[in-house]
Each structure stands twice: as C-alpha cells, then as structure tokens.
Short mmCIF file of C-alpha atoms in Angstrom, two decimals:
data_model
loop_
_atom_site.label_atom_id
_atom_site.label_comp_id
_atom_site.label_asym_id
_atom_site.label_seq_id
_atom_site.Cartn_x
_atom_site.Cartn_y
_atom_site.Cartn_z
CA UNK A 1 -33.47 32.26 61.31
CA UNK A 2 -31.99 34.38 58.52
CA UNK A 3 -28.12 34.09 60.05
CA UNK A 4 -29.08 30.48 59.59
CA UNK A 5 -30.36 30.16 55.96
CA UNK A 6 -27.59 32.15 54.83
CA UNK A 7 -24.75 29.71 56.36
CA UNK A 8 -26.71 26.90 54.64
CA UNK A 9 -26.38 29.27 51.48
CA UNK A 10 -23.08 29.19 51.75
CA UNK A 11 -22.13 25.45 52.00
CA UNK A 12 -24.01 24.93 49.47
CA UNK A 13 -22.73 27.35 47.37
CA UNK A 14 -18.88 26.48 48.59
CA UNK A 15 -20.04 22.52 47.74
CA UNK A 16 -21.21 23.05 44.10
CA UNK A 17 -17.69 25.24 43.92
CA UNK A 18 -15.20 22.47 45.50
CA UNK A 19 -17.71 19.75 42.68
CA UNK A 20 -17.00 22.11 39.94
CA UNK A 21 -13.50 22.34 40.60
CA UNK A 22 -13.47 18.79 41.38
CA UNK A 23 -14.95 18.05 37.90
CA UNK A 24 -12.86 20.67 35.85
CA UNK A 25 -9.20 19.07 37.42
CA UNK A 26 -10.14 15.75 36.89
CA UNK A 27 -11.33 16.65 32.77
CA UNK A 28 -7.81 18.37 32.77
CA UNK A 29 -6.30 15.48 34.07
CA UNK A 30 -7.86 13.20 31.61
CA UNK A 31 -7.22 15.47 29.18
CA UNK A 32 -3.42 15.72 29.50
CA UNK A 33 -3.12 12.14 30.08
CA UNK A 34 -4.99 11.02 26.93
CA UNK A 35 -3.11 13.73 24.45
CA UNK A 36 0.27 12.02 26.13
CA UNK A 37 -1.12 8.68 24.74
CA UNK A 38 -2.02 9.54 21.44
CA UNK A 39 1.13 11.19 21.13
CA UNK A 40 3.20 8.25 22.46
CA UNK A 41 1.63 6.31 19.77
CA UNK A 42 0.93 8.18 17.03
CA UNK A 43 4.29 10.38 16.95
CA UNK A 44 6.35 7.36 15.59
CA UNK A 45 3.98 5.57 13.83
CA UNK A 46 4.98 6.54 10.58
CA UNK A 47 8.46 5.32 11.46
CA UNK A 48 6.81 2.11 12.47
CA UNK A 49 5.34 1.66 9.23
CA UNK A 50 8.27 2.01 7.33
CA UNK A 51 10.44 0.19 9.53
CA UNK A 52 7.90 -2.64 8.73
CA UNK A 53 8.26 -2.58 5.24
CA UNK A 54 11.89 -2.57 5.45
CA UNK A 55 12.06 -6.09 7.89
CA UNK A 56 9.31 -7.39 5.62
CA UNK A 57 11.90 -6.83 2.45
CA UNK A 58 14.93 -8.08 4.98
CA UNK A 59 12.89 -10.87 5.71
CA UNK A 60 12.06 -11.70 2.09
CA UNK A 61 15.37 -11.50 0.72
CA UNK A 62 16.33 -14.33 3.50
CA UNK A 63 14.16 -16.10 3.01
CA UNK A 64 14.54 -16.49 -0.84
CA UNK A 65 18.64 -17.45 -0.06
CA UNK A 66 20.32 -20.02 0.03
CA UNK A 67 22.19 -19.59 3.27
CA UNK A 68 22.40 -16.14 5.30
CA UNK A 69 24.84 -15.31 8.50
CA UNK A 70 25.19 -12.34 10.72
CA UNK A 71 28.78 -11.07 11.04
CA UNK A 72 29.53 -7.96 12.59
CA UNK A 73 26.51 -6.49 12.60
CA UNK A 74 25.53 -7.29 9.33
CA UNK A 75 23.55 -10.05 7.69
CA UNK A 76 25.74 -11.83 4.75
CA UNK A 77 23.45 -13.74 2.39
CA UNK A 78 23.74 -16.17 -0.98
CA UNK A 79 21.09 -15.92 -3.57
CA UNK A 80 19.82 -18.73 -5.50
CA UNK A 81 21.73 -17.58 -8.71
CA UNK A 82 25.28 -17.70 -6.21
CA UNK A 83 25.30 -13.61 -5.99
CA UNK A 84 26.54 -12.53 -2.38
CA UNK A 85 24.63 -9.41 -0.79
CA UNK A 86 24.67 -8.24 2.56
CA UNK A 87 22.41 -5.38 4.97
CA UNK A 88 24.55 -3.49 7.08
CA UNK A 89 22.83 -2.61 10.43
CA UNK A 90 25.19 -0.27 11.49
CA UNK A 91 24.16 1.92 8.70
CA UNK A 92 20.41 1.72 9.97
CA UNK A 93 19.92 5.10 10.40
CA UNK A 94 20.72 5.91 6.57
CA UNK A 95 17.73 3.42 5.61
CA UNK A 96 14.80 6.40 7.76
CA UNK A 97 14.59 9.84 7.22
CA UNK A 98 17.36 12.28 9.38
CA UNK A 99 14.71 13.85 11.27
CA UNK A 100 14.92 10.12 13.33
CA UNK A 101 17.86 8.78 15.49
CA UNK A 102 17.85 5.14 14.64
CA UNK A 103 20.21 2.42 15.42
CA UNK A 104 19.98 -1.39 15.43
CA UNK A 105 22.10 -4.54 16.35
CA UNK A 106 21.59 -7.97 15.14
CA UNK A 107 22.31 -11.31 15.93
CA UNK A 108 21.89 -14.80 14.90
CA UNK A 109 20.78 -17.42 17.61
CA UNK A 110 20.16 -20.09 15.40
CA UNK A 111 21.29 -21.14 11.89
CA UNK A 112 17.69 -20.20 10.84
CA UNK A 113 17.23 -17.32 12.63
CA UNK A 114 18.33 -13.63 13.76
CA UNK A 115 17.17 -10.45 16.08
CA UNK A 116 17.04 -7.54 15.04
CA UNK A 117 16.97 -5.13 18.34
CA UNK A 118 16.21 -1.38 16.90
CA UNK A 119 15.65 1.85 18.46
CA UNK A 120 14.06 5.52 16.85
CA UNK A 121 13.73 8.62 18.81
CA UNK A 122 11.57 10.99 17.25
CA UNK A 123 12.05 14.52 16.79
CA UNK A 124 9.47 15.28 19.63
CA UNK A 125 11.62 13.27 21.90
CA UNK A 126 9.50 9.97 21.85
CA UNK A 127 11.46 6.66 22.01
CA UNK A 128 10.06 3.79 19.65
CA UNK A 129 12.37 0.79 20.45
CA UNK A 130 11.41 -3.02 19.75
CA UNK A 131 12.77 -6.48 18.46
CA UNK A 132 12.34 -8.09 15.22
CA UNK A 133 12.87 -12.26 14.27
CA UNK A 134 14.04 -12.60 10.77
CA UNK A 135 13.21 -16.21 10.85
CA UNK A 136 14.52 -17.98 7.38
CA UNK A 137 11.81 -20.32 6.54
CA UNK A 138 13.08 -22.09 3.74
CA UNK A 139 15.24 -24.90 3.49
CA UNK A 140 18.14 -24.36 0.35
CA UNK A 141 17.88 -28.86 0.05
CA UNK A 142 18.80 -28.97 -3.76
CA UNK A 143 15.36 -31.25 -4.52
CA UNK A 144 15.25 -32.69 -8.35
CA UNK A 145 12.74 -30.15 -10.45
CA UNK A 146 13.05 -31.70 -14.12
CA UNK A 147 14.56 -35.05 -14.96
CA UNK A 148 15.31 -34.78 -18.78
CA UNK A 149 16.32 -38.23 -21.37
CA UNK A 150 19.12 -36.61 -23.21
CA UNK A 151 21.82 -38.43 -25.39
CA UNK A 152 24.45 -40.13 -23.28
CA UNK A 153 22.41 -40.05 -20.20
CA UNK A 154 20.14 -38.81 -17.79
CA UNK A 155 19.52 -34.66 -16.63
CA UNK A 156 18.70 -33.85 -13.73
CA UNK A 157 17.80 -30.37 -13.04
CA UNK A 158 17.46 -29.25 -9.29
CA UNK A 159 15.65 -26.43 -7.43
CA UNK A 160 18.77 -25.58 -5.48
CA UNK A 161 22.14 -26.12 -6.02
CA UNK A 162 23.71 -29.13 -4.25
CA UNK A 163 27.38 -29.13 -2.96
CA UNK A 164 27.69 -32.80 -2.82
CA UNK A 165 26.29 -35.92 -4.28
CA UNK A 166 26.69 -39.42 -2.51
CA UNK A 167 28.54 -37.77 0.40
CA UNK A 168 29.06 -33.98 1.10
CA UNK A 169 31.91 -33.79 0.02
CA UNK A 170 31.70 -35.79 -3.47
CA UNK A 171 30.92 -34.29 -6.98
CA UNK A 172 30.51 -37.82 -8.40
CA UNK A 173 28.72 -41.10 -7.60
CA UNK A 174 27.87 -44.79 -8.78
CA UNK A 175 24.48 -45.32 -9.04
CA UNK A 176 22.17 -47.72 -9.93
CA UNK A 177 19.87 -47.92 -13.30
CA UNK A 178 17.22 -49.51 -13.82
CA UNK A 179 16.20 -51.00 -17.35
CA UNK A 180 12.87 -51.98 -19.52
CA UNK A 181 14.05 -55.48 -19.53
CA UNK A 182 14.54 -55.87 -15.43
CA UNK A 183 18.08 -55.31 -15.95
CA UNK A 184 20.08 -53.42 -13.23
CA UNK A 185 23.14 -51.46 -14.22
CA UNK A 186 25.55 -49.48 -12.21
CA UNK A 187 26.95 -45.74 -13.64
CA UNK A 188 28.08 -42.40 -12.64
CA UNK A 189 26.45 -39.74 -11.69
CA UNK A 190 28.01 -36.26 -11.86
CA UNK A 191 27.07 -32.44 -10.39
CA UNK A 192 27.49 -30.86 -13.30
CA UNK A 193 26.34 -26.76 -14.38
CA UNK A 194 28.86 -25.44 -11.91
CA UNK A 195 28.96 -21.82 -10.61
CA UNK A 196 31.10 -20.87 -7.55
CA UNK A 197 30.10 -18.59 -3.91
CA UNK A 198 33.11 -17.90 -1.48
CA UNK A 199 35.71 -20.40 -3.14
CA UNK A 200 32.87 -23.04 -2.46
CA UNK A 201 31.27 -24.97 -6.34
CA UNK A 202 27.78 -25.38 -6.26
CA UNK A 203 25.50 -27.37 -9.06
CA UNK A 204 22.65 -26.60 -10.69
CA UNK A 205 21.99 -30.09 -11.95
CA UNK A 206 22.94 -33.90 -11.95
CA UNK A 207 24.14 -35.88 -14.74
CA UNK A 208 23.45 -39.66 -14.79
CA UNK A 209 25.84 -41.11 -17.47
CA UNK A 210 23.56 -44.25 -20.15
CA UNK A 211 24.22 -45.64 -23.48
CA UNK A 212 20.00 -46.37 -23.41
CA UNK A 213 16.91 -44.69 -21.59
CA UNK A 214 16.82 -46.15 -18.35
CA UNK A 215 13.41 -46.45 -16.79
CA UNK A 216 14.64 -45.19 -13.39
CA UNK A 217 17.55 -44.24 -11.31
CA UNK A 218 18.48 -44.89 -7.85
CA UNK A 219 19.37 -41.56 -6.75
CA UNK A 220 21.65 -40.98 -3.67
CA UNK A 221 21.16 -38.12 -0.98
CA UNK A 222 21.74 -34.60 -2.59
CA UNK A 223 23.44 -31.87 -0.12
CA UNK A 224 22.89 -28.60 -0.09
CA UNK A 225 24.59 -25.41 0.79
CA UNK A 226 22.86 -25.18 3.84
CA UNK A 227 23.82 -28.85 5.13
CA UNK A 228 20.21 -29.80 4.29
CA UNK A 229 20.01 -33.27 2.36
CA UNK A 230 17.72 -35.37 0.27
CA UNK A 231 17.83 -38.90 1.56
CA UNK A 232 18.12 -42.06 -1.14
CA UNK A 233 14.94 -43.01 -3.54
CA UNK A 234 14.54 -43.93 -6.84
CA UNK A 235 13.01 -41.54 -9.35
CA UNK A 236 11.62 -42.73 -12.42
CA UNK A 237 12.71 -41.37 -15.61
CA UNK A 238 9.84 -39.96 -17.86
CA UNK B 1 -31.72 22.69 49.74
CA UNK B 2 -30.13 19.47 50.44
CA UNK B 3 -32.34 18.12 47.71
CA UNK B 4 -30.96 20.52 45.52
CA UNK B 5 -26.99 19.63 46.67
CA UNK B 6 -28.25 16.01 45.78
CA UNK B 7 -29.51 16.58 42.37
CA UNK B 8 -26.27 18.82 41.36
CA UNK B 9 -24.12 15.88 43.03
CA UNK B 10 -26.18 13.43 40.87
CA UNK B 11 -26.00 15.82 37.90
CA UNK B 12 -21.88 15.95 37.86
CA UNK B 13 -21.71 12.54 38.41
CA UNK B 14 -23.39 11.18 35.46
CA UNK B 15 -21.39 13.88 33.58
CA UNK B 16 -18.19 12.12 35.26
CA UNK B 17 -19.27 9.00 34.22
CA UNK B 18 -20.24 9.96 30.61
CA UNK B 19 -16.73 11.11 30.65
CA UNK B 20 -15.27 8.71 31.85
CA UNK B 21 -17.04 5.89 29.66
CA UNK B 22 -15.69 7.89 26.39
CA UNK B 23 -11.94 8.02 27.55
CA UNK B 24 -12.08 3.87 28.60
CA UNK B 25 -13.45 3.46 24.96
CA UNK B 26 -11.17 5.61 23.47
CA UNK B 27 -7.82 4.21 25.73
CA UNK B 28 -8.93 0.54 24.30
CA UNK B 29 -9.08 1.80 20.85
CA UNK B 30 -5.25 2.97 21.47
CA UNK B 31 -4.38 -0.36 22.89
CA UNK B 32 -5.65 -2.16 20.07
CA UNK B 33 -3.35 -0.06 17.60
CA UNK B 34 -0.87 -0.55 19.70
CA UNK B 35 -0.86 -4.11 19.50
CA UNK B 36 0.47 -3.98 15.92
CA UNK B 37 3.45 -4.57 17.20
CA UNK B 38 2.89 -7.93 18.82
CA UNK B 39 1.16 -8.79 15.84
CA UNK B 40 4.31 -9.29 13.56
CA UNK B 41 5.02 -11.93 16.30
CA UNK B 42 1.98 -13.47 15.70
CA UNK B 43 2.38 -13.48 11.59
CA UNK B 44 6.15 -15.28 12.58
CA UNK B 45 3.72 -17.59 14.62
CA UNK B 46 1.03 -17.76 12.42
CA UNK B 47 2.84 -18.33 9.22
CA UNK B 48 4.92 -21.58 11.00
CA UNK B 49 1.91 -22.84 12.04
CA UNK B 50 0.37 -22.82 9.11
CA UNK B 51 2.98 -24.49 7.23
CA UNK B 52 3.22 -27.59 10.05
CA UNK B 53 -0.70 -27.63 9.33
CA UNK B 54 -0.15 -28.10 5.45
CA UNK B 55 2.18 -31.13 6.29
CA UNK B 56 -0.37 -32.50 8.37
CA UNK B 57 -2.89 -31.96 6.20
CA UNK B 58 -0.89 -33.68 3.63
CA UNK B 59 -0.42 -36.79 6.06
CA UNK B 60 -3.73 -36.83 6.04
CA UNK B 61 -4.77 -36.41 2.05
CA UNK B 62 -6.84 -33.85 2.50
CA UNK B 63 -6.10 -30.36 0.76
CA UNK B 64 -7.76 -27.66 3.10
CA UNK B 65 -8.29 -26.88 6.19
CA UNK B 66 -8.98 -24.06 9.15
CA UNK B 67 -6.50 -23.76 12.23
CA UNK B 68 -7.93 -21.72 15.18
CA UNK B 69 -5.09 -19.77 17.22
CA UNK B 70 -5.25 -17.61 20.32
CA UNK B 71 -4.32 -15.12 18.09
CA UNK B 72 -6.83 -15.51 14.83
CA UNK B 73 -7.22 -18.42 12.07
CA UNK B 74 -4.90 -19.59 9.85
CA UNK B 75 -7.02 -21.14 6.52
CA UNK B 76 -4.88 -23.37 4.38
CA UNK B 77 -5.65 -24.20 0.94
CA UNK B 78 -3.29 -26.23 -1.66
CA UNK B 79 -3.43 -27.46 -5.28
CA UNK B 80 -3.28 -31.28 -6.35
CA UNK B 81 0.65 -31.86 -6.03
CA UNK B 82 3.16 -31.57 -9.41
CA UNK B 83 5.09 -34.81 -9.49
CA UNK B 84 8.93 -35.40 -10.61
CA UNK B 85 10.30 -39.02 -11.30
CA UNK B 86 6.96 -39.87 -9.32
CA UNK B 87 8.83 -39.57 -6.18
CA UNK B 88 8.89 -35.49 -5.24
CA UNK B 89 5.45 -33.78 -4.63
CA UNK B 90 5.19 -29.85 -5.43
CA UNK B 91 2.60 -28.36 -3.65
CA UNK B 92 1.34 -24.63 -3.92
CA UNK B 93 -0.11 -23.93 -0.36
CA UNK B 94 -1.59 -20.57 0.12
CA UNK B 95 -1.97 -19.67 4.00
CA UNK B 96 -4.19 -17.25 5.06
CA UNK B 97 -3.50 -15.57 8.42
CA UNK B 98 -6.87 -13.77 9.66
CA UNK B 99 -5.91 -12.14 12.93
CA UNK B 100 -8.97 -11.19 15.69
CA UNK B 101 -7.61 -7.41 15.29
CA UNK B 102 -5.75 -6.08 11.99
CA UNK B 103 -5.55 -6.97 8.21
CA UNK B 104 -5.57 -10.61 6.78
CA UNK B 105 -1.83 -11.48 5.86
CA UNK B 106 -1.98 -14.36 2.54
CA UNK B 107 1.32 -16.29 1.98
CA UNK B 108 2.36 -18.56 -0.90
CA UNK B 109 4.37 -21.38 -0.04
CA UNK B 110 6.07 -23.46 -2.39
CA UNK B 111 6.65 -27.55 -0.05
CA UNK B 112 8.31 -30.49 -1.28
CA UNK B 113 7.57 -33.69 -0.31
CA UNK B 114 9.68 -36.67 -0.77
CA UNK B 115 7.03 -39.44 -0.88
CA UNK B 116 9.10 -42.71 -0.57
CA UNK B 117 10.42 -41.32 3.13
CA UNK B 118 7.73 -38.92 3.31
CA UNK B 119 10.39 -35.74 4.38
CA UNK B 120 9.55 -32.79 3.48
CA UNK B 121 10.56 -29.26 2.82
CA UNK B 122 9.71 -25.44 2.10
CA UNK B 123 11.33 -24.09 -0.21
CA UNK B 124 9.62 -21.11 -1.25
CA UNK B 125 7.40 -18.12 0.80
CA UNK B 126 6.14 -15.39 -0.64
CA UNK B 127 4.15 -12.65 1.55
CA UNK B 128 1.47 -10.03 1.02
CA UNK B 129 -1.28 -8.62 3.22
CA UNK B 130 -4.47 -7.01 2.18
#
C-alpha cells in the first residue's frame, strides 16, 4: 500500500515538473520571439521616418516642376521659374546618418512616374529595404491665369510656360478677334516674356496684337514643356 | 491526487492562455505599425482618387463629397471656382485622406478646368499630415 502511494507521488510530482518546464520553455520561447519582433521593427524605424520625409520633399519638388527625368541614377528636374536641379541617388547614403548603409536606384517607367528601390542596414545588422513611387501629379499645360487690356493689344499671362502657340513648334499665330460691334478681325498672337532651359525658349505669357479692346479672342491650343496642350476656345477679354 | 494533477493542469493552462492572449494582442499591435509602410501606397492611391473624385464632383456641380476606400475615406471639399476670360475654372480642392489605421493626410490641390471642352488639369498639390 505505501510502495504504491509513493509511485503515485512520484508521477505526480515528475508531471507538475515536465508542466513547469513545459510552461517556462514555451514563455522563453515567446519571449525571444517577441523581443526579435520589436527589434525588427523598431531598430530602423527612425531611419524610416526620415527616409519619409526625404521622398515626401523628393516628391514635392516633382511635383511642383515642370518636367522631371531619371538619368543615370538621378532625377533631372525644371522648376517653374526655368532653374534645373537634380537628386543624385547614388549619393543616398550621404542624405542618413553614417551609422546606416544605405543605397538606392531609381527609375522612370512612365513619363509621370519613377521607383525609387532603397535599402538601410542598421548598425545592429537589421535590413530595412522597400520601394517608393514618386508619382508627378501635375500637369506643366501653360493654362491662361490673367488676361490684361494693355495698349497695342491683348496680355495674356499663363500659369506655365508654353513652348508653342498654334502648333508646337510655333512662337506666333493668327488669331481671331472679336469686336463690340460684331466685327471679326484676324491678328497675331505672340509668346512673348521669354526665358530659356536646356537650349529650349519657354514663355511666360501671350501677346495678342489690337489697335482697340477687343471683346474676346479666339485662342489656339497652348503647349507646354511637358507636351501637355490646351485645346482651342475663346476667352473673353475683361 | 488525480484531482489535484487536474486542477494544476487546469491552473497552467489558463496561465498559458493568459499568456498567450497578451502576446496575440501585442503581435497585432506590431503589425499595425508595421503597416506604415503600405500606407504611403495608399496616400499615392488615396490622393489620385481623390482628385478623379473632385472632377466628378465637378461634372456633377456639386462641391463636396465623401469617397469610401478599402483603405479609409477620402473627404473632398472645394471653393466656388475663379474664372479667366470666362472660359478656365480655378478650383481650390482640399482632399482629406482619413486612413482606418494612422494619421489623416490633408492635400491642397490647385485644378483647372477648361469649360468650353470641359478638360481638365492639376496643376498644383501641396501635402501635409496632421
């Protein structure tokens, strides 16, 4: 009787051991596992955060140009005022701190659009790696902003330059005027307030040549710098 | 004895589960941050969205409206349109982007609309989150 309450001692006594150890590894497990996590994430976060303010600036600075395009590795863009600029990826790993091996490549797949592929490995040995669009919303299509009775004529200010008036390829064009009296006149109209980006003139506004104030002007399609257009209408002179 | 096995069985068990409730709640928080990342997709996503919204909402002559993606809402709001040689339409559109997860994101769009052939363009975005 006692031989046989002590064997049921011990099994019970080597269960609530193999439970306890049972319980402990799998904690430990858990443990490790969740620290590796945290770590995975939050080691390069502060990269991450930087890296987005950086593309968010990148993307910005597109997106307020009139044209960008990704040459070796780096993105070549226009301003509205006809400055060049240009972000060098292969010097991506100046833009972080040293304590991070970065490097990026970029490319555009579209006239509108590029990738940005980067990497970071963190001083603990934690690879951050990811893609970026840079996806130029805006459209550079040189838009009338202000249409201004001068003497001699019509102004025209526009939003963007144009390259082209009539056709792409023409700085001048005969256009149609429209007076008080019903009367219909034909004239020129120039792209004048010239500056000049990579050999290429762009204009800053049109003018429409009048001895009197017409009461509107049939305007042809405007091109931009970006190969975006306006099509024909006729705008009425204030 | 076996009743007592039972109860410390039953006893380690619930501390398992305890345990094990905590870490699943804790791993989803983690996911969640990690999805930051796929969130700058869905801004890219949310923000063209919102801006073929604003043209239709134009269409339609209405100046608000809400847009429900997988991803969040996109509200858009705009101002009674600035017109030159009564042919081009300015509008100011603001776009809010409120994702499920994460920060709102507002833009500022400045669209064009040519409203003889009724084309249209963006030609300014600014960005900002809060």
């Amino acid at each position: 009787m006692m031989s046989k309450l002590r064997g049921i001692a011990l099994i019970e006594i080597v269960a609530t051991l193999l439970l306890v150890a049972l319980f402990l590894t799998t904690a430990y497990a858990m443990l490790v596992e969740i620290t590796n996590f945290i770590s995975k994430i939050v080691d390069p976060m502060p990269v991450y955060s930087l890296l987005s303010t950086r593309m968010n600036t990148i993307k910005k600075d597109i997106n307020d140009s009139l044209l960008f395009k990704v040459e070796e590795n780096q993105i070549h863009y226009i301003l509205k005022n006809g400055q060049r600029a240009v972000y060098d990826f292969n010097q991506f790993n100046q833009w972080f701190s040293p304590k991070y091996q970065a490097s990026a490549t970029v490319i555009q797949t579209q006239s509108n659009n590029a990738i940005v592929t980067w990497q970071f490995t963190t001083s603990r040995n934690s690879r951050l790696y990811g893609t970026t669009v840079l996806k130029k919303v805006t459209q550079a299509v040189p838009v009338p902003k202000e249409i201004i009775s001068t003497s001699g004529g019509v102004i025209i200010n526009l939003y963007n330059p144009a390259v082209g008036i009539g056709t792409a390829s023409s700085i001048s064009a005969q256009v149609n005027t429209r007076y008080a009296n019903a009367a219909v006149l034909t004239t020129t109209a120039s792209l004048i307030n010239k500056t000049s980006i990579a050999g290429q003139n762009i204009y800053y506004s049109v003018f429409v040549s009048t001895a009197t104030k017409p009461v509107a002007i049939s305007l042809p399609s405007l091109y931009g710098v970006d190969n975006s257009y306006t099509y024909p209408v006729e705008v009425l002179v204030p | 004895m076996k009743g007592q096995i039972l109860e410390m069985v039953l006893i380690l068990g619930l501390i398992m589960s305890l345990l094990l409730v905590s870490v699943v709640s804790t791993v989803n928080g983690l996911i969640r941050v990690e999805g930051i990342a796929s969130g700058y997709v869905a801004q890219e996503e949310a923000l063209s969205s919102g801006i073929d919204y604003a043209r239709y909402l134009i269409a339609n002559g209405t100046t608000q409206g809400t847009l429900s993606l997988p991803q969040g809402t996109v509200e858009v709001v705009m101002n009674t349109p600035n017109v030159v040689g009564n042919v081009y339409e300015y509008y100011d559109v603001l776009i809010i982007y409120t994702p499920k997860f994460g920060s709102r994101v507002i833009w500022t769009v400045e669209l064009v609309r040519d409203s003889v052939t009724l084309s249209s363009w963006v030609i300014s975005v600014e960005g900002g989150s809060t």
